[in-house]
Amino acid sequence: MALIVHKYGGTSMGSPERIRNVAKRVAKWARAGHQMVVVPSAMSGETNRLLGLAKELAPSRAMQSYHRELDMLAATGEQASSALLAIALQAEGMEAVSYAGWQVPIRTDSSYTKARIESIDDQRVRSDLAAGKVVIVTGFQGIDGEGNITTLGRGGSDTSAVAVAAAMKADECLIYTDVDGVYTTDPRVVPEARRLQTVSFEEMLEMASLGSKVLQIRSVEFAGKYKVPMRVLSSFTPWDIDINEEAKSGTLITFEEDEKMEQAVVSGIAFNRDEAKISVLGVPDKPGIAYKILGAVADANIEVDVIIQNVSKDGKTDFSFTVNRNDYTRTVELLKEKVLPELGAQEVAGDTKICKVSIVGIGMRSHVGVASKMFRTLSEEGINIQMISTSEIKTSVVIDEKYMELAVRTLHKAFELDQPAA
Ligand code: ASP
Ligand code: MG
C-alpha cells in the first residue's frame, strides 16, 4: 500500500462526464489498496471565465489593484470542481471528502494572485485516509496569516499537488493532464517529437522556465527541493487500463543523473514568444550603466531575462535586454522618461517580434561543441541570432519570431531528437 497523490488538470475535469472518469480512475487506485489524495484544477475555462467577469466590472483600474478579491473569486473554480469530484466518488461507492485550502489548512504568504505555500498541516487529511476515505484537497488556493484566501498563480494546482505530496511524504505524485508526458518539443510544431520516458528534474526546471507549459515552474522547484517522485501522464487513457501499466506510463521526473535514463546530450527544445527586446542606444560606456538601466526596471517590478551589452565605440555602447511582452510598453516608457535623460543615452529602440529558442540537456555539462552546433545549424538556415544566453545545461538564442518554427524543427533534427533513444 502506498500513499499516492493524483493531480487532474482543467481539461481532465472539463465536464461531468470527465469528472466521472476521474472518479472511476481514482476509485481503481483506492481499490488497489492505495491511500489516495486528489488535487483537482478548476474545470477548463472556468478560471478565465471568472477573471473575465471581474474585468467587465473593473475596466478602468489595473486588475492588480483588486488582487484580494480576484483570489476570492478565482479560488471558487477549484472549490466547485473539488466538491463535484467528491460527489462523483461517493456516487461510485467510495468514501470521499473534499477540503478547501483553508480547511486543510494550506498556509501561504499574502502575495495575492501569486502566493507561496509556507506550510501544510496534514493531520486532518491523514486521519481521513486512515479512516479509509479518499481525500480531495482543493488546488490553487491557500490561506494567509490573516485568514484571507490566496491563490498560487496560474497553473498553481500543480504546485498544490506537489506540496501536498511533499508534506505527506507521498510515494508518488502523478500529474494527469491532456498530454501523455513531456516531449522533446511541442508536437504541434514538430510532429516527430517524442515523449521522454524520463527527464531529469533540472532539465524539467529549465524547460518549465523556458516556456514549456506542461508543469508550473514552482511545482518543479518544490519537487526538487523535497525530492518528490513525480510523473506526468495522460488522463485520456481509458480509466480501466491496467493499473501497473498506467503507473509506468508518461514521463518520470528523476533526481539521479546516473540512473539509467536516455543518454542524449540535448533532451529537449523549448521556445516562447512571450518576450520583447529593448535596446538603449548610445549609452556612455562607464561604470554603473547596467545598474542604472536595470535597477530602474527592477524597481518597477519588471523581470528581465536575456541581457547583452555591446563593445563600445567612441566611448558609447548599446545595451539590450528582454522583458515579458506584456511589460514592453511600460518598460520603454519608463526608460524614456526616467533613464534616458539621466544617462545621456541617445535612443530606446525595441522589437516585440522576437522569440527565444533554447536547447536543454544535462549532457551539455560533459560535452563540448553543443552550443556551436546550435549556432551552425541556425546559420545554415540563414537565421540571424540576435542574443545568446547560456547556463550549464541550456543555450538560448533570441531570433526573429518568423523563424521560430523553422529553428525548432531544424534543431530537433540536428540533435537527433526524432530518433529513438539508444
Ligand atoms: N485553475 C487555475 C488556472 O487556470 C489553476 C490551475 O489550473 O492549475 O490557472
Ligand atoms: Mg496546468
PDB file of C-alpha atoms in Angstrom, residues 141-316:
ATOM      1  CA  GLN A 141      -5.571  28.048  -3.178  1.00  0.00           C
ATOM      2  CA  GLY A 142      -4.466  28.608   0.385  1.00  0.00           C
ATOM      3  CA  ILE A 143      -4.968  30.901   3.328  1.00  0.00           C
ATOM      4  CA  ASP A 144      -2.641  33.609   4.619  1.00  0.00           C
ATOM      5  CA  GLY A 145      -1.805  34.550   8.214  1.00  0.00           C
ATOM      6  CA  GLU A 146      -4.806  36.897   8.435  1.00  0.00           C
ATOM      7  CA  GLY A 147      -7.289  34.352   7.160  1.00  0.00           C
ATOM      8  CA  ASN A 148      -7.517  35.708   3.610  1.00  0.00           C
ATOM      9  CA  ILE A 149      -7.923  33.315   0.711  1.00  0.00           C
ATOM     10  CA  THR A 150      -4.930  33.361  -1.634  1.00  0.00           C
ATOM     11  CA  THR A 151      -4.116  31.705  -4.944  1.00  0.00           C
ATOM     12  CA  LEU A 152      -0.790  30.391  -6.182  1.00  0.00           C
ATOM     13  CA  GLY A 153      -0.542  31.859  -9.682  1.00  0.00           C
ATOM     14  CA  ARG A 154      -1.902  30.493 -12.950  1.00  0.00           C
ATOM     15  CA  GLY A 155      -1.282  26.787 -13.248  1.00  0.00           C
ATOM     16  CA  GLY A 156      -0.827  26.684  -9.480  1.00  0.00           C
ATOM     17  CA  SER A 157      -2.674  23.473  -8.745  1.00  0.00           C
ATOM     18  CA  ASP A 158       0.421  21.581  -9.932  1.00  0.00           C
ATOM     19  CA  THR A 159       2.222  23.235  -7.053  1.00  0.00           C
ATOM     20  CA  SER A 160      -0.590  22.407  -4.622  1.00  0.00           C
ATOM     21  CA  ALA A 161      -0.298  18.747  -5.570  1.00  0.00           C
ATOM     22  CA  VAL A 162       3.474  18.553  -5.267  1.00  0.00           C
ATOM     23  CA  ALA A 163       3.417  20.495  -1.995  1.00  0.00           C
ATOM     24  CA  VAL A 164       0.820  18.135  -0.540  1.00  0.00           C
ATOM     25  CA  ALA A 165       2.892  15.177  -1.736  1.00  0.00           C
ATOM     26  CA  ALA A 166       5.994  16.680  -0.123  1.00  0.00           C
ATOM     27  CA  ALA A 167       4.257  17.463   3.158  1.00  0.00           C
ATOM     28  CA  MET A 168       2.791  13.957   3.373  1.00  0.00           C
ATOM     29  CA  LYS A 169       5.918  12.222   2.063  1.00  0.00           C
ATOM     30  CA  ALA A 170       3.792  10.570  -0.585  1.00  0.00           C
ATOM     31  CA  ASP A 171       5.280   7.702  -2.535  1.00  0.00           C
ATOM     32  CA  GLU A 172       4.472   9.378  -5.828  1.00  0.00           C
ATOM     33  CA  CYS A 173       2.749  12.446  -7.232  1.00  0.00           C
ATOM     34  CA  LEU A 174       1.013  11.738 -10.536  1.00  0.00           C
ATOM     35  CA  ILE A 175       0.142  14.774 -12.632  1.00  0.00           C
ATOM     36  CA  TYR A 176      -2.672  13.777 -15.002  1.00  0.00           C
ATOM     37  CA  THR A 177      -3.022  16.118 -17.924  1.00  0.00           C
ATOM     38  CA  ASP A 178      -4.175  16.401 -21.536  1.00  0.00           C
ATOM     39  CA  VAL A 179      -0.820  15.301 -22.970  1.00  0.00           C
ATOM     40  CA  ASP A 180       0.738  11.928 -22.258  1.00  0.00           C
ATOM     41  CA  GLY A 181       4.039  13.201 -20.931  1.00  0.00           C
ATOM     42  CA  VAL A 182       6.936  15.548 -21.520  1.00  0.00           C
ATOM     43  CA  TYR A 183       8.045  15.741 -25.149  1.00  0.00           C
ATOM     44  CA  THR A 184      11.345  16.577 -26.839  1.00  0.00           C
ATOM     45  CA  THR A 185       9.489  19.632 -28.107  1.00  0.00           C
ATOM     46  CA  ASP A 186       5.911  20.694 -28.830  1.00  0.00           C
ATOM     47  CA  PRO A 187       4.452  18.046 -31.180  1.00  0.00           C
ATOM     48  CA  ARG A 188       2.235  20.711 -32.735  1.00  0.00           C
ATOM     49  CA  VAL A 189       5.380  22.309 -34.147  1.00  0.00           C
ATOM     50  CA  VAL A 190       7.397  19.159 -34.756  1.00  0.00           C
ATOM     51  CA  PRO A 191       5.223  16.097 -35.423  1.00  0.00           C
ATOM     52  CA  GLU A 192       8.298  13.850 -34.947  1.00  0.00           C
ATOM     53  CA  ALA A 193       8.687  14.988 -31.331  1.00  0.00           C
ATOM     54  CA  ARG A 194       8.972  12.036 -28.960  1.00  0.00           C
ATOM     55  CA  ARG A 195       7.771  11.511 -25.447  1.00  0.00           C
ATOM     56  CA  LEU A 196      10.618  11.241 -22.946  1.00  0.00           C
ATOM     57  CA  GLN A 197      10.369   8.299 -20.570  1.00  0.00           C
ATOM     58  CA  THR A 198      12.403  10.151 -18.026  1.00  0.00           C
ATOM     59  CA  VAL A 199      13.596  13.691 -17.699  1.00  0.00           C
ATOM     60  CA  SER A 200      15.894  14.982 -15.006  1.00  0.00           C
ATOM     61  CA  PHE A 201      14.484  17.423 -12.546  1.00  0.00           C
ATOM     62  CA  GLU A 202      16.994  20.070 -13.652  1.00  0.00           C
ATOM     63  CA  GLU A 203      16.038  19.724 -17.287  1.00  0.00           C
ATOM     64  CA  MET A 204      12.383  19.943 -16.346  1.00  0.00           C
ATOM     65  CA  LEU A 205      13.086  23.089 -14.378  1.00  0.00           C
ATOM     66  CA  GLU A 206      14.797  24.700 -17.370  1.00  0.00           C
ATOM     67  CA  MET A 207      12.048  23.613 -19.744  1.00  0.00           C
ATOM     68  CA  ALA A 208       9.356  24.995 -17.448  1.00  0.00           C
ATOM     69  CA  SER A 209      11.158  28.306 -17.119  1.00  0.00           C
ATOM     70  CA  LEU A 210      11.749  28.470 -20.876  1.00  0.00           C
ATOM     71  CA  GLY A 211       8.110  28.251 -21.747  1.00  0.00           C
ATOM     72  CA  SER A 212       7.143  24.586 -21.766  1.00  0.00           C
ATOM     73  CA  LYS A 213       3.644  24.732 -20.347  1.00  0.00           C
ATOM     74  CA  VAL A 214       3.432  21.163 -19.055  1.00  0.00           C
ATOM     75  CA  LEU A 215       4.124  22.000 -15.414  1.00  0.00           C
ATOM     76  CA  GLN A 216       4.034  25.171 -13.373  1.00  0.00           C
ATOM     77  CA  ILE A 217       7.652  26.005 -12.611  1.00  0.00           C
ATOM     78  CA  ARG A 218       7.090  26.287  -8.876  1.00  0.00           C
ATOM     79  CA  SER A 219       5.827  22.731  -8.743  1.00  0.00           C
ATOM     80  CA  VAL A 220       9.114  21.573 -10.248  1.00  0.00           C
ATOM     81  CA  GLU A 221      11.096  23.660  -7.755  1.00  0.00           C
ATOM     82  CA  PHE A 222       9.100  22.064  -4.961  1.00  0.00           C
ATOM     83  CA  ALA A 223       9.638  18.589  -6.326  1.00  0.00           C
ATOM     84  CA  GLY A 224      13.376  19.278  -6.480  1.00  0.00           C
ATOM     85  CA  LYS A 225      13.620  20.696  -3.000  1.00  0.00           C
ATOM     86  CA  TYR A 226      11.751  17.837  -1.361  1.00  0.00           C
ATOM     87  CA  LYS A 227      12.692  15.107  -3.838  1.00  0.00           C
ATOM     88  CA  VAL A 228       9.082  14.295  -4.595  1.00  0.00           C
ATOM     89  CA  PRO A 229       8.827  11.445  -7.102  1.00  0.00           C
ATOM     90  CA  MET A 230       6.690  12.911  -9.839  1.00  0.00           C
ATOM     91  CA  ARG A 231       5.226  11.691 -13.103  1.00  0.00           C
ATOM     92  CA  VAL A 232       3.344  13.466 -15.886  1.00  0.00           C
ATOM     93  CA  LEU A 233       0.783  11.274 -17.649  1.00  0.00           C
ATOM     94  CA  SER A 234      -2.426  11.348 -19.648  1.00  0.00           C
ATOM     95  CA  SER A 235      -5.886  11.419 -18.155  1.00  0.00           C
ATOM     96  CA  PHE A 236      -7.324  10.402 -21.516  1.00  0.00           C
ATOM     97  CA  THR A 237      -6.374   6.750 -21.378  1.00  0.00           C
ATOM     98  CA  PRO A 238      -9.401   4.543 -20.585  1.00  0.00           C
ATOM     99  CA  TRP A 239      -9.896   4.733 -16.827  1.00  0.00           C
ATOM    100  CA  ASP A 240      -9.880   0.954 -16.535  1.00  0.00           C
ATOM    101  CA  ILE A 241      -6.461   0.270 -18.099  1.00  0.00           C
ATOM    102  CA  ASP A 242      -4.233  -1.990 -16.081  1.00  0.00           C
ATOM    103  CA  ILE A 243      -3.020  -0.062 -13.051  1.00  0.00           C
ATOM    104  CA  ASN A 244       0.554  -1.333 -13.346  1.00  0.00           C
ATOM    105  CA  GLU A 245       0.720  -0.239 -16.947  1.00  0.00           C
ATOM    106  CA  GLU A 246      -0.721   3.143 -16.009  1.00  0.00           C
ATOM    107  CA  ALA A 247       1.778   3.525 -13.154  1.00  0.00           C
ATOM    108  CA  LYS A 248       4.651   3.227 -15.637  1.00  0.00           C
ATOM    109  CA  SER A 249       3.223   5.457 -18.368  1.00  0.00           C
ATOM    110  CA  GLY A 250       4.006   9.090 -19.113  1.00  0.00           C
ATOM    111  CA  THR A 251       7.258  10.788 -18.152  1.00  0.00           C
ATOM    112  CA  LEU A 252       9.025  10.271 -14.835  1.00  0.00           C
ATOM    113  CA  ILE A 253      10.998  13.155 -13.381  1.00  0.00           C
ATOM    114  CA  THR A 254      14.234  11.777 -11.970  1.00  0.00           C
ATOM    115  CA  PHE A 255      16.764  13.096  -9.485  1.00  0.00           C
ATOM    116  CA  GLU A 256      19.702  10.796 -10.053  1.00  0.00           C
ATOM    117  CA  GLU A 257      21.813  11.662 -13.067  1.00  0.00           C
ATOM    118  CA  ASP A 258      23.353   8.239 -13.278  1.00  0.00           C
ATOM    119  CA  GLU A 259      20.066   6.426 -13.017  1.00  0.00           C
ATOM    120  CA  LYS A 260      19.576   4.711 -16.317  1.00  0.00           C
ATOM    121  CA  MET A 261      17.997   7.312 -18.496  1.00  0.00           C
ATOM    122  CA  GLU A 262      18.049   8.336 -22.078  1.00  0.00           C
ATOM    123  CA  GLN A 263      21.607   9.490 -22.647  1.00  0.00           C
ATOM    124  CA  ALA A 264      21.051  12.217 -25.167  1.00  0.00           C
ATOM    125  CA  VAL A 265      23.206  15.330 -24.972  1.00  0.00           C
ATOM    126  CA  VAL A 266      20.205  17.505 -25.688  1.00  0.00           C
ATOM    127  CA  SER A 267      16.903  16.310 -24.255  1.00  0.00           C
ATOM    128  CA  GLY A 268      14.538  18.950 -25.438  1.00  0.00           C
ATOM    129  CA  ILE A 269      13.922  22.157 -27.304  1.00  0.00           C
ATOM    130  CA  ALA A 270      11.843  24.880 -25.728  1.00  0.00           C
ATOM    131  CA  PHE A 271      10.593  28.069 -27.304  1.00  0.00           C
ATOM    132  CA  ASN A 272       8.423  31.011 -26.483  1.00  0.00           C
ATOM    133  CA  ARG A 273       7.106  34.208 -27.977  1.00  0.00           C
ATOM    134  CA  ASP A 274       6.409  35.839 -24.660  1.00  0.00           C
ATOM    135  CA  GLU A 275       9.331  38.217 -24.714  1.00  0.00           C
ATOM    136  CA  ALA A 276      10.232  41.503 -26.353  1.00  0.00           C
ATOM    137  CA  LYS A 277      13.646  43.076 -26.872  1.00  0.00           C
ATOM    138  CA  ILE A 278      14.581  46.555 -25.752  1.00  0.00           C
ATOM    139  CA  SER A 279      17.812  48.367 -26.637  1.00  0.00           C
ATOM    140  CA  VAL A 280      19.152  51.518 -25.101  1.00  0.00           C
ATOM    141  CA  LEU A 281      21.388  53.004 -27.779  1.00  0.00           C
ATOM    142  CA  GLY A 282      24.364  55.306 -27.472  1.00  0.00           C
ATOM    143  CA  VAL A 283      24.905  54.937 -23.758  1.00  0.00           C
ATOM    144  CA  PRO A 284      28.150  56.428 -22.416  1.00  0.00           C
ATOM    145  CA  ASP A 285      30.290  53.394 -21.562  1.00  0.00           C
ATOM    146  CA  LYS A 286      31.190  53.954 -17.933  1.00  0.00           C
ATOM    147  CA  PRO A 287      30.680  52.147 -14.619  1.00  0.00           C
ATOM    148  CA  GLY A 288      27.128  51.965 -13.319  1.00  0.00           C
ATOM    149  CA  ILE A 289      25.313  51.818 -16.661  1.00  0.00           C
ATOM    150  CA  ALA A 290      23.832  48.353 -16.240  1.00  0.00           C
ATOM    151  CA  TYR A 291      22.794  49.238 -12.748  1.00  0.00           C
ATOM    152  CA  LYS A 292      21.103  52.487 -13.785  1.00  0.00           C
ATOM    153  CA  ILE A 293      19.128  50.850 -16.573  1.00  0.00           C
ATOM    154  CA  LEU A 294      18.245  47.523 -14.989  1.00  0.00           C
ATOM    155  CA  GLY A 295      17.915  48.970 -11.499  1.00  0.00           C
ATOM    156  CA  ALA A 296      15.132  51.268 -12.706  1.00  0.00           C
ATOM    157  CA  VAL A 297      13.461  48.334 -14.455  1.00  0.00           C
ATOM    158  CA  ALA A 298      13.715  46.109 -11.385  1.00  0.00           C
ATOM    159  CA  ASP A 299      12.334  48.864  -9.158  1.00  0.00           C
ATOM    160  CA  ALA A 300       9.238  48.859 -11.355  1.00  0.00           C
ATOM    161  CA  ASN A 301       8.933  45.109 -10.676  1.00  0.00           C
ATOM    162  CA  ILE A 302       9.643  44.190 -14.271  1.00  0.00           C
ATOM    163  CA  GLU A 303      11.506  40.958 -14.811  1.00  0.00           C
ATOM    164  CA  VAL A 304      14.438  40.938 -17.198  1.00  0.00           C
ATOM    165  CA  ASP A 305      15.661  37.849 -18.992  1.00  0.00           C
ATOM    166  CA  VAL A 306      18.433  37.859 -21.617  1.00  0.00           C
ATOM    167  CA  ILE A 307      20.913  40.735 -21.357  1.00  0.00           C
ATOM    168  CA  ILE A 308      23.734  41.856 -23.669  1.00  0.00           C
ATOM    169  CA  GLN A 309      25.995  44.835 -23.812  1.00  0.00           C
ATOM    170  CA  ASN A 310      27.940  45.570 -26.979  1.00  0.00           C
ATOM    171  CA  VAL A 311      31.591  46.578 -27.086  1.00  0.00           C
ATOM    172  CA  SER A 312      31.886  50.322 -27.061  1.00  0.00           C
ATOM    173  CA  LYS A 313      32.764  52.552 -29.952  1.00  0.00           C
ATOM    174  CA  ASP A 314      33.860  56.128 -29.318  1.00  0.00           C
ATOM    175  CA  GLY A 315      33.055  55.699 -25.639  1.00  0.00           C
ATOM    176  CA  LYS A 316      29.440  54.747 -26.358  1.00  0.00           C
TER     177      LYS A 316
END
